[in-house]
Amino acid sequence: MWRPLPWQQDLWIELTAQILQNRLSHALLLSGPQGVGKRWFARALVAFLLCEQRSGYACGRCRSCQQLAVGAHPNASVVGPDGLLGLAMTATGQHEQGLVHWQPDADKKRRDISIDAARKLISRFALASHYGGARMALVDPADALNSNSVNALLKTIEEPPPATHLILIGERPQSLPATLRSRCQRIRFAVPSASAALAWLKAQGTRDEEQALQAAHGAPLRALELGQGDALAQQREWAELWNAVGRRRKDPVSAAATIERDAVAAHLQWVWSWLHAQFRTAALAPTADAKAFKAWTQVLDEVVEANRLIGGNAQPQMLLESLFVQWLRLAPALLGSR
């Protein structure tokens, strides 16, 4: 992660030039689909800004880079639902040797970024910088900011302390208040070309890279994750399960029981992607009709609602059973439209 991904070179040249000219915005908002490299780019940018011997990219060897590698650099942090932690050059941004500036109580695990986490970040920005360098913080995922934590950060973004930079990262920037979005430099990350993505995946030794990239809807890092494990095989099993229910070869209750409780959230995310791909195919077919379109809209709305509910206190088994029942009811019109 010391260097950007191959398809990010143009953006890298633009932003590192801003750093060298002391023109980098105090607040950046990195948005785009999951798996296109937003977090990878953000870590490389932080490393470049803090590196003591940079030349095009962070060196990866100096004092700052060595500290950043394990999340021990005092000027780099990441704030999220888990609290305010030292930023590390890892896929998650965290490291077991990393600094812990603040964490919520163990019995109060959160899904959002609390106002306490935002305030702890602001208080750290008020301290003197170590080594006389810039101070950086990632807000990840920015979508998890609540109204209180947004308001707490707004004043810092409007009147930032010298040499401080916030990098907000998220897949749903539209969920953030316009007052926050308007004060950030927006950087959008798109899905790279298939040729660039496949070339990179092959260099990583990914298995079935074309199938993985297709399953990831063109997002290379997600495709890498799929190609390195058993996810592709699992997704094929899930597709067979949904087809079996839709063609009345399996009942909804037993179908829901085959999904392990810990996999329900991932399954629901996959279901939306899988059904959306089926919908696009059906919509482009010469035989597409209004009845099928209405049925697709209904089932996709049900999946969106299920994804929302699973983030709360919904019972996973009952949620899946209800979704499979709806699919059983609507599938004849949908499967017949393909």
PDB file of N, CA, C and O in Angstrom, residues 64-118:
ATOM      1  N   SER A  64       9.127   7.384   9.997  1.00  0.00           N
ATOM      2  CA  SER A  64       7.684   7.587   9.886  1.00  0.00           C
ATOM      3  C   SER A  64       6.999   6.390   9.229  1.00  0.00           C
ATOM      4  O   SER A  64       5.935   5.946   9.680  1.00  0.00           O
ATOM      5  N   CYS A  65       7.592   5.867   8.173  1.00  0.00           N
ATOM      6  CA  CYS A  65       6.991   4.731   7.464  1.00  0.00           C
ATOM      7  C   CYS A  65       6.966   3.489   8.336  1.00  0.00           C
ATOM      8  O   CYS A  65       5.990   2.730   8.334  1.00  0.00           O
ATOM      9  N   GLN A  66       8.027   3.261   9.094  1.00  0.00           N
ATOM     10  CA  GLN A  66       8.064   2.093   9.964  1.00  0.00           C
ATOM     11  C   GLN A  66       7.003   2.187  11.060  1.00  0.00           C
ATOM     12  O   GLN A  66       6.361   1.186  11.405  1.00  0.00           O
ATOM     13  N   GLN A  67       6.812   3.395  11.602  1.00  0.00           N
ATOM     14  CA  GLN A  67       5.765   3.565  12.605  1.00  0.00           C
ATOM     15  C   GLN A  67       4.386   3.407  11.987  1.00  0.00           C
ATOM     16  O   GLN A  67       3.492   2.780  12.572  1.00  0.00           O
ATOM     17  N   LEU A  68       4.188   3.979  10.808  1.00  0.00           N
ATOM     18  CA  LEU A  68       2.895   3.908  10.142  1.00  0.00           C
ATOM     19  C   LEU A  68       2.537   2.471   9.777  1.00  0.00           C
ATOM     20  O   LEU A  68       1.366   2.092   9.823  1.00  0.00           O
ATOM     21  N   ALA A  69       3.525   1.680   9.434  1.00  0.00           N
ATOM     22  CA  ALA A  69       3.272   0.300   9.023  1.00  0.00           C
ATOM     23  C   ALA A  69       2.488  -0.469  10.075  1.00  0.00           C
ATOM     24  O   ALA A  69       1.626  -1.298   9.739  1.00  0.00           O
ATOM     25  N   VAL A  70       2.757  -0.200  11.353  1.00  0.00           N
ATOM     26  CA  VAL A  70       2.108  -0.948  12.434  1.00  0.00           C
ATOM     27  C   VAL A  70       1.128  -0.091  13.233  1.00  0.00           C
ATOM     28  O   VAL A  70       0.712  -0.461  14.332  1.00  0.00           O
ATOM     29  N   GLY A  71       0.766   1.057  12.701  1.00  0.00           N
ATOM     30  CA  GLY A  71      -0.229   1.893  13.379  1.00  0.00           C
ATOM     31  C   GLY A  71       0.288   2.607  14.600  1.00  0.00           C
ATOM     32  O   GLY A  71      -0.493   2.942  15.506  1.00  0.00           O
ATOM     33  N   ALA A  72       1.593   2.877  14.639  1.00  0.00           N
ATOM     34  CA  ALA A  72       2.188   3.520  15.808  1.00  0.00           C
ATOM     35  C   ALA A  72       2.637   4.949  15.542  1.00  0.00           C
ATOM     36  O   ALA A  72       3.318   5.546  16.384  1.00  0.00           O
ATOM     37  N   HIS A  73       2.294   5.519  14.389  1.00  0.00           N
ATOM     38  CA  HIS A  73       2.692   6.899  14.103  1.00  0.00           C
ATOM     39  C   HIS A  73       1.762   7.842  14.860  1.00  0.00           C
ATOM     40  O   HIS A  73       0.536   7.772  14.704  1.00  0.00           O
ATOM     41  N   PRO A  74       2.306   8.737  15.677  1.00  0.00           N
ATOM     42  CA  PRO A  74       1.447   9.611  16.497  1.00  0.00           C
ATOM     43  C   PRO A  74       0.651  10.626  15.696  1.00  0.00           C
ATOM     44  O   PRO A  74      -0.298  11.220  16.226  1.00  0.00           O
ATOM     45  N   ASN A  75       1.011  10.848  14.414  1.00  0.00           N
ATOM     46  CA  ASN A  75       0.314  11.863  13.613  1.00  0.00           C
ATOM     47  C   ASN A  75      -0.707  11.261  12.646  1.00  0.00           C
ATOM     48  O   ASN A  75      -1.273  11.984  11.826  1.00  0.00           O
ATOM     49  N   ALA A  76      -0.932   9.940  12.715  1.00  0.00           N
ATOM     50  CA  ALA A  76      -1.863   9.291  11.786  1.00  0.00           C
ATOM     51  C   ALA A  76      -2.845   8.433  12.571  1.00  0.00           C
ATOM     52  O   ALA A  76      -2.437   7.568  13.356  1.00  0.00           O
ATOM     53  N   SER A  77      -4.119   8.663  12.382  1.00  0.00           N
ATOM     54  CA  SER A  77      -5.135   7.904  13.109  1.00  0.00           C
ATOM     55  C   SER A  77      -6.322   7.605  12.206  1.00  0.00           C
ATOM     56  O   SER A  77      -6.463   8.172  11.123  1.00  0.00           O
ATOM     57  N   VAL A  78      -7.150   6.699  12.671  1.00  0.00           N
ATOM     58  CA  VAL A  78      -8.378   6.357  11.954  1.00  0.00           C
ATOM     59  C   VAL A  78      -9.508   6.314  12.966  1.00  0.00           C
ATOM     60  O   VAL A  78      -9.378   5.723  14.044  1.00  0.00           O
ATOM     61  N   VAL A  79     -10.595   6.981  12.632  1.00  0.00           N
ATOM     62  CA  VAL A  79     -11.751   7.004  13.519  1.00  0.00           C
ATOM     63  C   VAL A  79     -12.894   6.253  12.843  1.00  0.00           C
ATOM     64  O   VAL A  79     -13.166   6.428  11.656  1.00  0.00           O
ATOM     65  N   GLY A  80     -13.529   5.369  13.609  1.00  0.00           N
ATOM     66  CA  GLY A  80     -14.626   4.565  13.099  1.00  0.00           C
ATOM     67  C   GLY A  80     -15.488   4.092  14.256  1.00  0.00           C
ATOM     68  O   GLY A  80     -15.322   4.553  15.399  1.00  0.00           O
ATOM     69  N   PRO A  81     -16.404   3.169  14.015  1.00  0.00           N
ATOM     70  CA  PRO A  81     -17.249   2.656  15.107  1.00  0.00           C
ATOM     71  C   PRO A  81     -16.453   2.031  16.247  1.00  0.00           C
ATOM     72  O   PRO A  81     -16.925   1.980  17.380  1.00  0.00           O
ATOM     73  N   ASP A  82     -15.221   1.545  15.950  1.00  0.00           N
ATOM     74  CA  ASP A  82     -14.392   0.926  16.991  1.00  0.00           C
ATOM     75  C   ASP A  82     -13.629   1.948  17.827  1.00  0.00           C
ATOM     76  O   ASP A  82     -12.903   1.569  18.750  1.00  0.00           O
ATOM     77  N   GLY A  83     -13.732   3.222  17.513  1.00  0.00           N
ATOM     78  CA  GLY A  83     -13.062   4.245  18.281  1.00  0.00           C
ATOM     79  C   GLY A  83     -12.036   5.013  17.472  1.00  0.00           C
ATOM     80  O   GLY A  83     -12.110   5.079  16.236  1.00  0.00           O
ATOM     81  N   LEU A  84     -11.065   5.584  18.159  1.00  0.00           N
ATOM     82  CA  LEU A  84      -9.984   6.350  17.540  1.00  0.00           C
ATOM     83  C   LEU A  84      -8.691   5.570  17.748  1.00  0.00           C
ATOM     84  O   LEU A  84      -8.206   5.439  18.878  1.00  0.00           O
ATOM     85  N   LEU A  85      -8.124   5.067  16.658  1.00  0.00           N
ATOM     86  CA  LEU A  85      -6.977   4.169  16.719  1.00  0.00           C
ATOM     87  C   LEU A  85      -5.858   4.675  15.826  1.00  0.00           C
ATOM     88  O   LEU A  85      -6.068   5.497  14.932  1.00  0.00           O
ATOM     89  N   GLY A  86      -4.662   4.134  16.050  1.00  0.00           N
ATOM     90  CA  GLY A  86      -3.553   4.444  15.173  1.00  0.00           C
ATOM     91  C   GLY A  86      -3.776   3.836  13.800  1.00  0.00           C
ATOM     92  O   GLY A  86      -4.218   2.693  13.683  1.00  0.00           O
ATOM     93  N   LEU A  87      -3.500   4.604  12.746  1.00  0.00           N
ATOM     94  CA  LEU A  87      -3.693   4.125  11.375  1.00  0.00           C
ATOM     95  C   LEU A  87      -2.508   3.257  10.960  1.00  0.00           C
ATOM     96  O   LEU A  87      -1.350   3.661  11.088  1.00  0.00           O
ATOM     97  N   ALA A  88      -2.791   2.053  10.465  1.00  0.00           N
ATOM     98  CA  ALA A  88      -1.750   1.118  10.035  1.00  0.00           C
ATOM     99  C   ALA A  88      -1.865   0.856   8.543  1.00  0.00           C
ATOM    100  O   ALA A  88      -2.930   1.003   7.944  1.00  0.00           O
ATOM    101  N   MET A  89      -0.760   0.442   7.936  1.00  0.00           N
ATOM    102  CA  MET A  89      -0.749   0.120   6.513  1.00  0.00           C
ATOM    103  C   MET A  89      -1.173  -1.333   6.310  1.00  0.00           C
ATOM    104  O   MET A  89      -0.430  -2.187   5.823  1.00  0.00           O
ATOM    105  N   THR A  90      -2.396  -1.619   6.707  1.00  0.00           N
ATOM    106  CA  THR A  90      -2.975  -2.939   6.554  1.00  0.00           C
ATOM    107  C   THR A  90      -4.318  -2.803   5.849  1.00  0.00           C
ATOM    108  O   THR A  90      -4.838  -1.697   5.700  1.00  0.00           O
ATOM    109  N   ALA A  91      -4.887  -3.918   5.443  1.00  0.00           N
ATOM    110  CA  ALA A  91      -6.158  -3.882   4.726  1.00  0.00           C
ATOM    111  C   ALA A  91      -7.263  -3.257   5.569  1.00  0.00           C
ATOM    112  O   ALA A  91      -8.142  -2.574   5.052  1.00  0.00           O
ATOM    113  N   THR A  92      -7.230  -3.482   6.880  1.00  0.00           N
ATOM    114  CA  THR A  92      -8.255  -2.935   7.763  1.00  0.00           C
ATOM    115  C   THR A  92      -7.883  -1.569   8.314  1.00  0.00           C
ATOM    116  O   THR A  92      -8.727  -0.881   8.897  1.00  0.00           O
ATOM    117  N   GLY A  93      -6.605  -1.177   8.142  1.00  0.00           N
ATOM    118  CA  GLY A  93      -6.147   0.083   8.712  1.00  0.00           C
ATOM    119  C   GLY A  93      -5.771  -0.031  10.175  1.00  0.00           C
ATOM    120  O   GLY A  93      -5.417   0.967  10.807  1.00  0.00           O
ATOM    121  N   GLN A  94      -5.840  -1.252  10.730  1.00  0.00           N
ATOM    122  CA  GLN A  94      -5.525  -1.463  12.138  1.00  0.00           C
ATOM    123  C   GLN A  94      -4.440  -2.524  12.281  1.00  0.00           C
ATOM    124  O   GLN A  94      -4.219  -3.339  11.387  1.00  0.00           O
ATOM    125  N   HIS A  95      -3.748  -2.510  13.417  1.00  0.00           N
ATOM    126  CA  HIS A  95      -2.677  -3.464  13.684  1.00  0.00           C
ATOM    127  C   HIS A  95      -2.652  -3.728  15.182  1.00  0.00           C
ATOM    128  O   HIS A  95      -2.936  -2.830  15.995  1.00  0.00           O
ATOM    129  N   GLU A  96      -2.311  -4.963  15.551  1.00  0.00           N
ATOM    130  CA  GLU A  96      -2.306  -5.324  16.971  1.00  0.00           C
ATOM    131  C   GLU A  96      -1.297  -4.505  17.776  1.00  0.00           C
ATOM    132  O   GLU A  96      -1.422  -4.359  18.987  1.00  0.00           O
ATOM    133  N   GLN A  97      -0.274  -3.967  17.110  1.00  0.00           N
ATOM    134  CA  GLN A  97       0.703  -3.126  17.797  1.00  0.00           C
ATOM    135  C   GLN A  97       0.353  -1.637  17.720  1.00  0.00           C
ATOM    136  O   GLN A  97       1.116  -0.792  18.176  1.00  0.00           O
ATOM    137  N   GLY A  98      -0.787  -1.329  17.115  1.00  0.00           N
ATOM    138  CA  GLY A  98      -1.147   0.064  16.891  1.00  0.00           C
ATOM    139  C   GLY A  98      -1.566   0.811  18.153  1.00  0.00           C
ATOM    140  O   GLY A  98      -1.923   0.216  19.177  1.00  0.00           O
ATOM    141  N   LEU A  99      -1.536   2.126  18.050  1.00  0.00           N
ATOM    142  CA  LEU A  99      -1.958   2.991  19.151  1.00  0.00           C
ATOM    143  C   LEU A  99      -3.467   2.911  19.354  1.00  0.00           C
ATOM    144  O   LEU A  99      -4.226   2.742  18.393  1.00  0.00           O
ATOM    145  N   VAL A 100      -3.895   3.030  20.583  1.00  0.00           N
ATOM    146  CA  VAL A 100      -5.317   3.096  20.917  1.00  0.00           C
ATOM    147  C   VAL A 100      -5.543   4.419  21.644  1.00  0.00           C
ATOM    148  O   VAL A 100      -5.156   4.577  22.808  1.00  0.00           O
ATOM    149  N   HIS A 101      -6.136   5.382  20.957  1.00  0.00           N
ATOM    150  CA  HIS A 101      -6.369   6.705  21.549  1.00  0.00           C
ATOM    151  C   HIS A 101      -7.666   6.729  22.356  1.00  0.00           C
ATOM    152  O   HIS A 101      -7.742   7.382  23.389  1.00  0.00           O
ATOM    153  N   TRP A 102      -8.681   6.031  21.851  1.00  0.00           N
ATOM    154  CA  TRP A 102      -9.957   5.954  22.568  1.00  0.00           C
ATOM    155  C   TRP A 102     -10.807   4.857  21.942  1.00  0.00           C
ATOM    156  O   TRP A 102     -10.810   4.679  20.724  1.00  0.00           O
ATOM    157  N   GLN A 103     -11.503   4.095  22.793  1.00  0.00           N
ATOM    158  CA  GLN A 103     -12.435   3.071  22.335  1.00  0.00           C
ATOM    159  C   GLN A 103     -13.691   3.113  23.192  1.00  0.00           C
ATOM    160  O   GLN A 103     -13.621   3.427  24.390  1.00  0.00           O
ATOM    161  N   PRO A 104     -14.846   2.793  22.600  1.00  0.00           N
ATOM    162  CA  PRO A 104     -16.075   2.737  23.401  1.00  0.00           C
ATOM    163  C   PRO A 104     -16.014   1.558  24.367  1.00  0.00           C
ATOM    164  O   PRO A 104     -15.219   0.635  24.190  1.00  0.00           O
ATOM    165  N   ASP A 105     -16.853   1.592  25.377  1.00  0.00           N
ATOM    166  CA  ASP A 105     -16.915   0.484  26.324  1.00  0.00           C
ATOM    167  C   ASP A 105     -17.238  -0.811  25.591  1.00  0.00           C
ATOM    168  O   ASP A 105     -18.011  -0.822  24.622  1.00  0.00           O
ATOM    169  N   ALA A 106     -16.656  -1.896  26.067  1.00  0.00           N
ATOM    170  CA  ALA A 106     -16.833  -3.190  25.400  1.00  0.00           C
ATOM    171  C   ALA A 106     -18.299  -3.610  25.323  1.00  0.00           C
ATOM    172  O   ALA A 106     -18.716  -4.289  24.373  1.00  0.00           O
ATOM    173  N   ASP A 107     -19.084  -3.225  26.308  1.00  0.00           N
ATOM    174  CA  ASP A 107     -20.497  -3.609  26.323  1.00  0.00           C
ATOM    175  C   ASP A 107     -21.379  -2.629  25.560  1.00  0.00           C
ATOM    176  O   ASP A 107     -22.608  -2.723  25.607  1.00  0.00           O
ATOM    177  N   LYS A 108     -20.731  -1.680  24.878  1.00  0.00           N
ATOM    178  CA  LYS A 108     -21.488  -0.697  24.089  1.00  0.00           C
ATOM    179  C   LYS A 108     -20.973  -0.675  22.651  1.00  0.00           C
ATOM    180  O   LYS A 108     -20.664   0.377  22.091  1.00  0.00           O
ATOM    181  N   LYS A 109     -20.888  -1.845  22.044  1.00  0.00           N
ATOM    182  CA  LYS A 109     -20.421  -1.933  20.666  1.00  0.00           C
ATOM    183  C   LYS A 109     -21.365  -1.159  19.759  1.00  0.00           C
ATOM    184  O   LYS A 109     -22.587  -1.287  19.833  1.00  0.00           O
ATOM    185  N   ARG A 110     -20.793  -0.344  18.879  1.00  0.00           N
ATOM    186  CA  ARG A 110     -21.584   0.573  18.070  1.00  0.00           C
ATOM    187  C   ARG A 110     -21.522   0.206  16.597  1.00  0.00           C
ATOM    188  O   ARG A 110     -20.583  -0.444  16.131  1.00  0.00           O
ATOM    189  N   ARG A 111     -22.539   0.662  15.881  1.00  0.00           N
ATOM    190  CA  ARG A 111     -22.534   0.559  14.424  1.00  0.00           C
ATOM    191  C   ARG A 111     -22.264   1.913  13.785  1.00  0.00           C
ATOM    192  O   ARG A 111     -22.070   1.999  12.583  1.00  0.00           O
ATOM    193  N   ASP A 112     -22.283   2.971  14.599  1.00  0.00           N
ATOM    194  CA  ASP A 112     -22.030   4.309  14.066  1.00  0.00           C
ATOM    195  C   ASP A 112     -20.795   4.904  14.736  1.00  0.00           C
ATOM    196  O   ASP A 112     -20.215   4.313  15.646  1.00  0.00           O
ATOM    197  N   ILE A 113     -20.370   6.055  14.243  1.00  0.00           N
ATOM    198  CA  ILE A 113     -19.229   6.761  14.825  1.00  0.00           C
ATOM    199  C   ILE A 113     -19.786   7.757  15.836  1.00  0.00           C
ATOM    200  O   ILE A 113     -20.500   8.694  15.474  1.00  0.00           O
ATOM    201  N   SER A 114     -19.466   7.545  17.095  1.00  0.00           N
ATOM    202  CA  SER A 114     -20.075   8.336  18.162  1.00  0.00           C
ATOM    203  C   SER A 114     -19.486   9.741  18.222  1.00  0.00           C
ATOM    204  O   SER A 114     -18.391  10.011  17.727  1.00  0.00           O
ATOM    205  N   ILE A 115     -20.211  10.607  18.889  1.00  0.00           N
ATOM    206  CA  ILE A 115     -19.723  11.968  19.091  1.00  0.00           C
ATOM    207  C   ILE A 115     -18.477  11.962  19.969  1.00  0.00           C
ATOM    208  O   ILE A 115     -17.589  12.810  19.817  1.00  0.00           O
ATOM    209  N   ASP A 116     -18.364  10.984  20.865  1.00  0.00           N
ATOM    210  CA  ASP A 116     -17.170  10.891  21.717  1.00  0.00           C
ATOM    211  C   ASP A 116     -15.926  10.619  20.878  1.00  0.00           C
ATOM    212  O   ASP A 116     -14.855  11.187  21.127  1.00  0.00           O
ATOM    213  N   ALA A 117     -16.062   9.746  19.865  1.00  0.00           N
ATOM    214  CA  ALA A 117     -14.925   9.462  18.984  1.00  0.00           C
ATOM    215  C   ALA A 117     -14.523  10.715  18.215  1.00  0.00           C
ATOM    216  O   ALA A 117     -13.329  11.012  18.058  1.00  0.00           O
ATOM    217  N   ALA A 118     -15.527  11.454  17.719  1.00  0.00           N
ATOM    218  CA  ALA A 118     -15.242  12.691  16.980  1.00  0.00           C
ATOM    219  C   ALA A 118     -14.553  13.719  17.883  1.00  0.00           C
ATOM    220  O   ALA A 118     -13.604  14.393  17.472  1.00  0.00           O
TER     221      ALA A 118
END
